[in-house]
Short mmCIF file of C-alpha atoms in Angstrom, two decimals:
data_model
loop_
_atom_site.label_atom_id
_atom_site.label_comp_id
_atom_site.label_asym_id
_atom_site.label_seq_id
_atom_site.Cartn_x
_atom_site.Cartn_y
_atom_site.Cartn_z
CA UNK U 1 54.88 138.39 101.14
CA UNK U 2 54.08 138.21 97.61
CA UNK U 3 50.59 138.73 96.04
CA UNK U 4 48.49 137.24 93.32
CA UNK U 5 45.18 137.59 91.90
CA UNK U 6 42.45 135.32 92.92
CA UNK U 7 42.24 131.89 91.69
CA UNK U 8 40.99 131.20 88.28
CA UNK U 9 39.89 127.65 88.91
CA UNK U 10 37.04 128.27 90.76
CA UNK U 11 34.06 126.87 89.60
CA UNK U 12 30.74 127.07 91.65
CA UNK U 13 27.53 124.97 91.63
CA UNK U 14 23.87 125.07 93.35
CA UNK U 15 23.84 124.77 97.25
CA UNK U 16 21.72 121.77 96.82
CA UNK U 17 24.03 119.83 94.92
CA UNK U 18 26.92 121.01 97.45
CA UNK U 19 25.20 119.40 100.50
CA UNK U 20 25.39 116.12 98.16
CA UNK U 21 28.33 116.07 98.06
CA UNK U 22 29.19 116.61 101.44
CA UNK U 23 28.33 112.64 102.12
CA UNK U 24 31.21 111.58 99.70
CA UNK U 25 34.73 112.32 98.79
CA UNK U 26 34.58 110.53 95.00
CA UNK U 27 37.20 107.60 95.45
CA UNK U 28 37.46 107.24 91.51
CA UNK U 29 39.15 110.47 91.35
CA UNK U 30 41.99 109.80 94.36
CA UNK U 31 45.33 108.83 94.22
CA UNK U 32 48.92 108.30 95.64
CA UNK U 33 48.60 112.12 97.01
CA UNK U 34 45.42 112.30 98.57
CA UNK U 35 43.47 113.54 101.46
CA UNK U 36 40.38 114.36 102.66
CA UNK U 37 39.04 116.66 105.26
CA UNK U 38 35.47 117.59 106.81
CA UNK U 39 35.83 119.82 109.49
CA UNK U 40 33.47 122.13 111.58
CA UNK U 41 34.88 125.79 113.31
CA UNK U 42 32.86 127.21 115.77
CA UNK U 43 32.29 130.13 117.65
CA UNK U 44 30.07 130.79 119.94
CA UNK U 45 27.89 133.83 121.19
CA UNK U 46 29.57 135.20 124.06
CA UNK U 47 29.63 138.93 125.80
CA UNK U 48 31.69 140.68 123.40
CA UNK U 49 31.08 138.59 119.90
CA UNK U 50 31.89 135.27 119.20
CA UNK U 51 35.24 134.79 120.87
CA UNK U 52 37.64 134.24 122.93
CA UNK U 53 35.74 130.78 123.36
CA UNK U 54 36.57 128.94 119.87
CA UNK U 55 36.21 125.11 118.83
CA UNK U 56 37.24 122.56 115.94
CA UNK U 57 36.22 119.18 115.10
CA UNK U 58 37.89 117.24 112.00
CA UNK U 59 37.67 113.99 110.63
CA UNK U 60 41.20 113.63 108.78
CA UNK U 61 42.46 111.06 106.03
CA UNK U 62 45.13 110.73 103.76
CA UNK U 63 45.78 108.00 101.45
CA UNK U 64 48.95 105.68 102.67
CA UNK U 65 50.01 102.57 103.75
CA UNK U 66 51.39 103.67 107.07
CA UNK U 67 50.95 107.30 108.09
CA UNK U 68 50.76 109.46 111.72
CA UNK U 69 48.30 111.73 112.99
CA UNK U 70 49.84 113.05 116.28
CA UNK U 71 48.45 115.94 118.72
CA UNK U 72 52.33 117.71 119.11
CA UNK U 73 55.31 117.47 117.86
CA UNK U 74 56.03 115.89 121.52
CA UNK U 75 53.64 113.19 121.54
CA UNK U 76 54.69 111.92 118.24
CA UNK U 77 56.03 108.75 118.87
CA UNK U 78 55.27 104.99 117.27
CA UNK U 79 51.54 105.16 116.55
CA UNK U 80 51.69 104.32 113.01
CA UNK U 81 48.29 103.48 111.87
CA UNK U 82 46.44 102.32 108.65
CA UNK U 83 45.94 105.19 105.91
CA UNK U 84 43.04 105.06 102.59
CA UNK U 85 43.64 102.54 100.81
CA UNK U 86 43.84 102.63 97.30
CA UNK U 87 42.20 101.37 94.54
CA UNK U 88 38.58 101.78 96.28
CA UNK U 89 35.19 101.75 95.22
CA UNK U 90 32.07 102.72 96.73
CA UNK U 91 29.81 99.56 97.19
CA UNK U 92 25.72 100.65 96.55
CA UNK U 93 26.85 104.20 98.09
CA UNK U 94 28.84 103.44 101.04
CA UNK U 95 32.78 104.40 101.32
CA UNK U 96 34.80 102.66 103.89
CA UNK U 97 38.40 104.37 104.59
CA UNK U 98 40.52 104.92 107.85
CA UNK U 99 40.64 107.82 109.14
CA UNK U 100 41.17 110.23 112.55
CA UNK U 101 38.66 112.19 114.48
CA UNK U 102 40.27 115.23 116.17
CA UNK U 103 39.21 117.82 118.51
CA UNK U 104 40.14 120.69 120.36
CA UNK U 105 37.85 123.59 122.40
CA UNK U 106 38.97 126.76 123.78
CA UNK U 107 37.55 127.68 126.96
CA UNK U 108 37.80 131.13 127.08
CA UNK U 109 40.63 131.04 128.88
CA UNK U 110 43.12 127.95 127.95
CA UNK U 111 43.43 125.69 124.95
CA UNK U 112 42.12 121.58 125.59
CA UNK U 113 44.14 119.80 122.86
CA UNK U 114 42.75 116.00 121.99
CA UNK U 115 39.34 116.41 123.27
CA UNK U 116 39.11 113.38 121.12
CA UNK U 117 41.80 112.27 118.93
CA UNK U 118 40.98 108.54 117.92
CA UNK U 119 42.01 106.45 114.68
CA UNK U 120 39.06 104.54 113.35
CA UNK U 121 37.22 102.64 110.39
CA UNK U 122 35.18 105.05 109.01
CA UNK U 123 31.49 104.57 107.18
CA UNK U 124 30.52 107.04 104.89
CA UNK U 125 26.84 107.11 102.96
CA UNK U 126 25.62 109.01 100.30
CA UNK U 127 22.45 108.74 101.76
CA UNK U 128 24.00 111.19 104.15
CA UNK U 129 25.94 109.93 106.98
CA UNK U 130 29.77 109.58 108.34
CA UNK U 131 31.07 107.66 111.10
CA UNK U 132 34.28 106.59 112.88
CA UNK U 133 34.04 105.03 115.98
CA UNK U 134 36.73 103.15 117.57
CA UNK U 135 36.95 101.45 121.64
CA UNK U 136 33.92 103.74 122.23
CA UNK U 137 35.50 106.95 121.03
CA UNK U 138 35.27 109.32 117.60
CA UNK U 139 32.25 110.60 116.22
CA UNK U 140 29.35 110.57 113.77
CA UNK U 141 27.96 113.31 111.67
CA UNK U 142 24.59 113.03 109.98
CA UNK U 143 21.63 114.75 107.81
CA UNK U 144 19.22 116.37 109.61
CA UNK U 145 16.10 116.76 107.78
CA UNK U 146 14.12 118.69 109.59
CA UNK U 147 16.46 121.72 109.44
CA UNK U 148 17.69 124.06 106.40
CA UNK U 149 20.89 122.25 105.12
CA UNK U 150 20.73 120.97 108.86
CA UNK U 151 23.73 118.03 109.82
CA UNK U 152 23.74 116.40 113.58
CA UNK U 153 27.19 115.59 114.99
CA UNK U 154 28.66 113.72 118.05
CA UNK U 155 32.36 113.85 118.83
CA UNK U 156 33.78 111.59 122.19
CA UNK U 157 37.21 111.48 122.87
CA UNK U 158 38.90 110.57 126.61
CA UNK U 159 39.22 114.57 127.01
CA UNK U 160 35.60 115.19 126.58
CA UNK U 161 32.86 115.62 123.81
CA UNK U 162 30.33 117.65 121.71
CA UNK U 163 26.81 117.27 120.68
CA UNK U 164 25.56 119.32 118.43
CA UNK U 165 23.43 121.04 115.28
CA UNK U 166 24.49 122.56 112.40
CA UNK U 167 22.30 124.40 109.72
CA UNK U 168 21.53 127.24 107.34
CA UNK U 169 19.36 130.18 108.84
CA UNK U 170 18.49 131.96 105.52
CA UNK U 171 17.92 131.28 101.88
CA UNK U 172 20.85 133.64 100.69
CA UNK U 173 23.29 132.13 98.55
CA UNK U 174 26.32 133.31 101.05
CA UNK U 175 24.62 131.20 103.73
CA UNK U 176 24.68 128.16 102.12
CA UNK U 177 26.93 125.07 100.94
CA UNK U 178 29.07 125.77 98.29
CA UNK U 179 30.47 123.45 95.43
CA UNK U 180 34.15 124.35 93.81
CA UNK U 181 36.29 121.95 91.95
CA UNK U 182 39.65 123.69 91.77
CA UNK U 183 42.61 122.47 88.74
CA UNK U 184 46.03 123.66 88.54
CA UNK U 185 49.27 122.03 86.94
CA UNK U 186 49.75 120.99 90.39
CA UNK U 187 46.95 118.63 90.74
CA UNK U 188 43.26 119.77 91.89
CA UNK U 189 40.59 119.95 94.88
CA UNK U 190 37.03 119.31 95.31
CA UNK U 191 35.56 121.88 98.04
CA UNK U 192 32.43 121.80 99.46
CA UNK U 193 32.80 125.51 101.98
CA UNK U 194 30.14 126.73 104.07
CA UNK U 195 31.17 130.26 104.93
CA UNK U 196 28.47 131.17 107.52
CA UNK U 197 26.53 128.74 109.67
CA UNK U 198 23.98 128.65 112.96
CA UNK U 199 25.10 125.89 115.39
CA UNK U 200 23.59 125.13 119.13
CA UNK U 201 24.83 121.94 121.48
CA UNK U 202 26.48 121.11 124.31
CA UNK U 203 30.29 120.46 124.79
CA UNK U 204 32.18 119.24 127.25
CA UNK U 205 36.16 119.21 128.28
CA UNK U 206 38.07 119.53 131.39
CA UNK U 207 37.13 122.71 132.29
CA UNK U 208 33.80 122.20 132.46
CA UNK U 209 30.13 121.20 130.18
CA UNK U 210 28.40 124.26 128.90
CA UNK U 211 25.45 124.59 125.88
CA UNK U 212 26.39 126.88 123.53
CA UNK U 213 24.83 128.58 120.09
CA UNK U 214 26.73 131.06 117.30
CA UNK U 215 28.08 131.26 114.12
CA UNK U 216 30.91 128.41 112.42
CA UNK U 217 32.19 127.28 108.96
CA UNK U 218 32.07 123.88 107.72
CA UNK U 219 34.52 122.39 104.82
CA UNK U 220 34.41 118.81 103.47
CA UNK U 221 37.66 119.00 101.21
CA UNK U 222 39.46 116.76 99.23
CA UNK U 223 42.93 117.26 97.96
CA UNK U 224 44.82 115.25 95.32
CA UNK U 225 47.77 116.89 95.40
CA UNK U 226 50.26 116.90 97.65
CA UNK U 227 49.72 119.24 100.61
CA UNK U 228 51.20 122.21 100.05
CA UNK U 229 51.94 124.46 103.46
CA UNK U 230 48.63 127.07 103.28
CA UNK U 231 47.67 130.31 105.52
CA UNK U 232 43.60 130.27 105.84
CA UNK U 233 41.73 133.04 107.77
CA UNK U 234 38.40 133.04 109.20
CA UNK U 235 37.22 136.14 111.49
CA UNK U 236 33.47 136.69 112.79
CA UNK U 237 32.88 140.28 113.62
CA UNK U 238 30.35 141.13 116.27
CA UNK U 239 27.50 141.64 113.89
CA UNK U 240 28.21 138.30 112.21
CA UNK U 241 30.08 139.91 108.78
CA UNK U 242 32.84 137.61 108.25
CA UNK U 243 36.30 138.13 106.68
CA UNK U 244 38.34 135.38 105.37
CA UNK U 245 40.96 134.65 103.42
CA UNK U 246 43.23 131.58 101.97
CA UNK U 247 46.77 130.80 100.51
CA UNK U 248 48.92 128.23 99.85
CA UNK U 249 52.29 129.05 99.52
CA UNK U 250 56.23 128.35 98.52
CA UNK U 251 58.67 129.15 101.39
CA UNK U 252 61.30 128.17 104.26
CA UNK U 253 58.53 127.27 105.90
CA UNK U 254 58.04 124.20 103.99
CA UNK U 255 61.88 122.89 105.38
CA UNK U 256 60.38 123.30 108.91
CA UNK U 257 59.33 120.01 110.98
CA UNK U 258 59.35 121.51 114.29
CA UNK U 259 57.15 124.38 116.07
CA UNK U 260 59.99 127.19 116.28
CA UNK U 261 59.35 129.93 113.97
CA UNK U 262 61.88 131.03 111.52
CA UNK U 263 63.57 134.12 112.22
CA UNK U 264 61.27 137.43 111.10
CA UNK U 265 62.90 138.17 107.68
CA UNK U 266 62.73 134.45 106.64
CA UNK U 267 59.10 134.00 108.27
CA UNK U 268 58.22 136.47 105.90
CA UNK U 269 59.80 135.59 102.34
CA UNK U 270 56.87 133.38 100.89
CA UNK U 271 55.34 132.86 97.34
CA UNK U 272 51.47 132.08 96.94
CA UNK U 273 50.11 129.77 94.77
CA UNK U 274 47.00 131.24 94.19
CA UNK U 275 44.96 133.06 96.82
CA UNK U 276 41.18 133.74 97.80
CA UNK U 277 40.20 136.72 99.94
CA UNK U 278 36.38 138.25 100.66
CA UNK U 279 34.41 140.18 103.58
CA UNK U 280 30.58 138.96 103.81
CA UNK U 281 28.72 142.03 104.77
CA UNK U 282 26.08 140.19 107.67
CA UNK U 283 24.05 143.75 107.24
CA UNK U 284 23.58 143.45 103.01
CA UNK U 285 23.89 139.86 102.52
CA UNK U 286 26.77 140.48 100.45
CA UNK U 287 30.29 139.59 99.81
CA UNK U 288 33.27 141.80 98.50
CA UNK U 289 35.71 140.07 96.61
CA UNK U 290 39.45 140.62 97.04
CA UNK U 291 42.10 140.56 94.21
CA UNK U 292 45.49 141.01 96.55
CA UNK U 293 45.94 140.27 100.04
CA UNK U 294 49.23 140.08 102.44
CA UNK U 295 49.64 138.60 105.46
CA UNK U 296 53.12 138.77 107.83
CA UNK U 297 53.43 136.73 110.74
CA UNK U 298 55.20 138.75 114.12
CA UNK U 299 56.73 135.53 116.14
CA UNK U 300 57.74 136.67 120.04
CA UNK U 301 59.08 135.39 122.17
CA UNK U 302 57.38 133.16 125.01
CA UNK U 303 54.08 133.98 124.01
CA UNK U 304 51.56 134.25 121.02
CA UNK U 305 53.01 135.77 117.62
CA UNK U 306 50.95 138.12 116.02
CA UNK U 307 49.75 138.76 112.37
CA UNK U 308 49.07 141.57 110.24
CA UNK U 309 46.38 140.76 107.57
CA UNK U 310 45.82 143.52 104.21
CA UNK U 311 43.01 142.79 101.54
CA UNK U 312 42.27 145.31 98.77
CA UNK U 313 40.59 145.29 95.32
CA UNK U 314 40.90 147.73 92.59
CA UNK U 315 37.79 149.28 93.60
CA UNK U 316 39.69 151.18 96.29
CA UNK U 317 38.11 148.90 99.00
CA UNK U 318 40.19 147.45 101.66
CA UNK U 319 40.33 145.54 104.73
CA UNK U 320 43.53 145.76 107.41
CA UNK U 321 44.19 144.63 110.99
CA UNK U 322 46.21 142.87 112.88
CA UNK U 323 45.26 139.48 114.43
CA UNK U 324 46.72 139.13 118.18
CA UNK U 325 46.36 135.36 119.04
CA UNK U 326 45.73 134.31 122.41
CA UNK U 327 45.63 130.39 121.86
CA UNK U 328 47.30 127.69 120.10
CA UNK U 329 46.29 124.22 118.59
CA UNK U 330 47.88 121.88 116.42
CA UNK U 331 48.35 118.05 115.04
CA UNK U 332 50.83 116.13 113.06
CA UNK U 333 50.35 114.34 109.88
CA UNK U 334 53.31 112.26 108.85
CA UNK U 335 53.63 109.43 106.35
CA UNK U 336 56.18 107.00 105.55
CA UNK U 337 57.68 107.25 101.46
CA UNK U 338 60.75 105.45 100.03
CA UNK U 339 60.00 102.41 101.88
CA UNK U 340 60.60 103.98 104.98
CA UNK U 341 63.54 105.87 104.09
CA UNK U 342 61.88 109.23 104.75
CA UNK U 343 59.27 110.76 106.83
CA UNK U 344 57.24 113.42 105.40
CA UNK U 345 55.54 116.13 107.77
CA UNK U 346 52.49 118.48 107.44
CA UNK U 347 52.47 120.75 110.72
CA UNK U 348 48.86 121.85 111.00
CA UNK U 349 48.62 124.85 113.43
CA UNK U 350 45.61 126.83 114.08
CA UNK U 351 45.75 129.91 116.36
CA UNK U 352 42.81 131.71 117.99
CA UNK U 353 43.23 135.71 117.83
CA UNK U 354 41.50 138.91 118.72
CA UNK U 355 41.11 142.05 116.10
CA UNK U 356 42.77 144.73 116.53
CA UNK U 357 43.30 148.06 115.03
CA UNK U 358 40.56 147.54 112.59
CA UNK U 359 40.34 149.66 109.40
CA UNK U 360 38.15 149.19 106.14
CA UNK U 361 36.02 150.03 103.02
CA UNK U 362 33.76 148.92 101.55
CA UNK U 363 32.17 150.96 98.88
CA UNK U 364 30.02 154.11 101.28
CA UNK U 365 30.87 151.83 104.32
CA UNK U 366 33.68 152.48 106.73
CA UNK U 367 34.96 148.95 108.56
CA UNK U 368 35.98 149.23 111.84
CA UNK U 369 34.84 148.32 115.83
CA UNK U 370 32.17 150.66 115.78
CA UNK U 371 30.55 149.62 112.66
CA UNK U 372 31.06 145.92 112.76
CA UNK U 373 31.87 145.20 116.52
CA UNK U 374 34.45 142.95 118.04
CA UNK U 375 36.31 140.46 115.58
CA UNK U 376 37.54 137.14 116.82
CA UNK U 377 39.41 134.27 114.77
CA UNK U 378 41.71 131.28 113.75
CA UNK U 379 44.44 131.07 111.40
CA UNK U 380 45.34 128.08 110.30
CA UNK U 381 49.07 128.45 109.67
CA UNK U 382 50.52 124.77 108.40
CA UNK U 383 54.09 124.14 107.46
CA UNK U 384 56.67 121.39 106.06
CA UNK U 385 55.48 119.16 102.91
CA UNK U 386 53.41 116.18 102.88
CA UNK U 387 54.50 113.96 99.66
#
């Protein structure tokens, strides 16, 4: 894998105005290309870290007159619905778009796919609410004022559901919302990214109902562009330091529509576009930025692939491991172009993994299981193209 230096584009904003604009994703600036995404990732507190038990809940858009959101490349069948429309304006602070709530929770042991996965008229309020509800299923997400950056959300699908709080548990910068409005020649991106947040609730799916509390990431994003394939990595160590890491990227991979990976040297040969890459040190309160990174995916055969991640600066600090996954999740987002001629495909694919083999520096501070614990996370690895 190639490397680049991290993005130039960047620009960053107070927390407070970041919340803001959480509650809206700024119709006058979409078009034919775009799509919007708020999604929560969260890991709870369990014996050894946060992991293997791992959960995501999305509300996903993208502008079209007929697109697809499917749970697997098996299930996706005739279930065109309704996509944002376009031109749109939002009427005394309220957007109304269509768009799908998705779900999946890992239950320490197995993967439950489409917790909820319904298509729905969605509400959205600067005042600070979203909604989507449709034949008594999807979800609702909403300002809580009596806690830090605080949001309440509900998710019910036929699979189960999720109740819970999100918030910010201290006033440094890393721990809150924030704001960056991204341009390249390609189009640009308006990111609201919450790297480290405190979540408690109760969720349910067919394994069982449990209340649980940790440590997540939320992301309202929204892209007008066309979606390039990306790799994104988030890892909670024991301790609560987070690494993470994101790319999109130019390769074979964009040519693929099903779930079989390419063979190795192929799987390999990708270009980034620009990529991000830090560790937030939970002890300091600090965060190490990263000017190269390189990931390389390990498909095998009948199980799990594996990943080896490198992140190093010219400061001589690194970070290196390899990410053994132990779960898999994924949904479809298609769209009709040409008039119908041609299906477009974005394979989103998130697997859960395990650290392993953990090395690291940080200035004085070695990184490994002894001084940061047990690392758990997901890496969302999406392919094919969506025009």
């Amino acid at each position: 894998m190639s490397t680049l230096k991290s993005s130039p584009f960047i620009r960053q904003i107070t927390e407070s105005k970041a919340f803001d604009l959480i509650w809206t994703q700024l119709p006058q600036f979409q078009n034919w290309s775009s799509s919007s995404w708020w999604f929560f990732l969260l890991f709870p507190k369990q014996k050894h870290g946060y992991g293997p038990k791992q959960m995501m809940f999305t509300f996903a858009s993208r502008v079209g007159n007929e697109i697809r959101v499917s749970p697997s490349v098996d299930q996706a069948r005739d279930n065109w619905q309704k996509g944002v429309h376009l031109p749109r304006k939002e009427i005394n602070g309220i957007d109304r778009f269509w768009t799908t709530v998705v779900g999946w929770i890992h239950d320490g042991k197995q993967v439950h796919d489409a917790i909820v996965h319904q298509p729905a008229l969605a509400t959205l309020s600067r005042q600070g609410s979203l909604e989507a509800w449709q034949d008594g299923y999807g979800a609702t997400i909403q300002r809580n004022f009596e806690r830090n950056n605080g949001i309440d959300a509900h998710f019910k699908g036929k699979r189960g559901h999720a109740e819970f709080t999100v918030w910010s548990d201290s006033d440094n910068i890393n721990e809150q919302p924030v704001f960056s409005d991204i341009q390249t020649k390609f189009g640009g991106t308006n990111l609201v990214a919450w790297r480290q947040l405190h979540f408690e609730g109760e969720f349910s799916s067919p394994s069982g109902t449990e209340k649980l509390e940790g440590l997540g990431y939320f992301q309202r994003v929204c892209m007008n562009i066309p979606m390039f394939p990306w790799k994104w990595f988030y890892t909670v160590f024991e301790d609560g330091s987070i690494y993470s890491s994101f790319g999109p990227y130019l390769g074979f991979q964009m040519f693929r529509r099903g779930d079989k990976f390419l063979p190795r040297t192929f799987e390999r040969v990708t270009s980034h576009l620009g990529t991000t890459s830090y560790f937030y040190d939970a002890q300091t309160g600090e965060i190490e930025n990263f000017e190269r990174y390189r990931l390389q995916a390990f498909p095998r055969k009948g199980t799990f692939p594996w990943f080896t991640v490198e992140a190093w600066n010219r400061k001589g600090n690194f970070i290196k491991f390899i990410a053994n996954a132990h779960g898999h999740a994924q949904f479809l987002l298609d769209r009709r172009v040409v008039k119908r001629l041609w299906i477009s495909r974005f394979n989103y694919n998130e697997f859960m993994f395990k650290v392993e083999k953990l090395q690291g520096k940080i200035g004085q501070k070695t990184l490994n299981k002894q001084t940061l614990g047990q690392g758990w996370g997901n890496h969302e690895y999406t392919w094919g193209f969506s025009l």
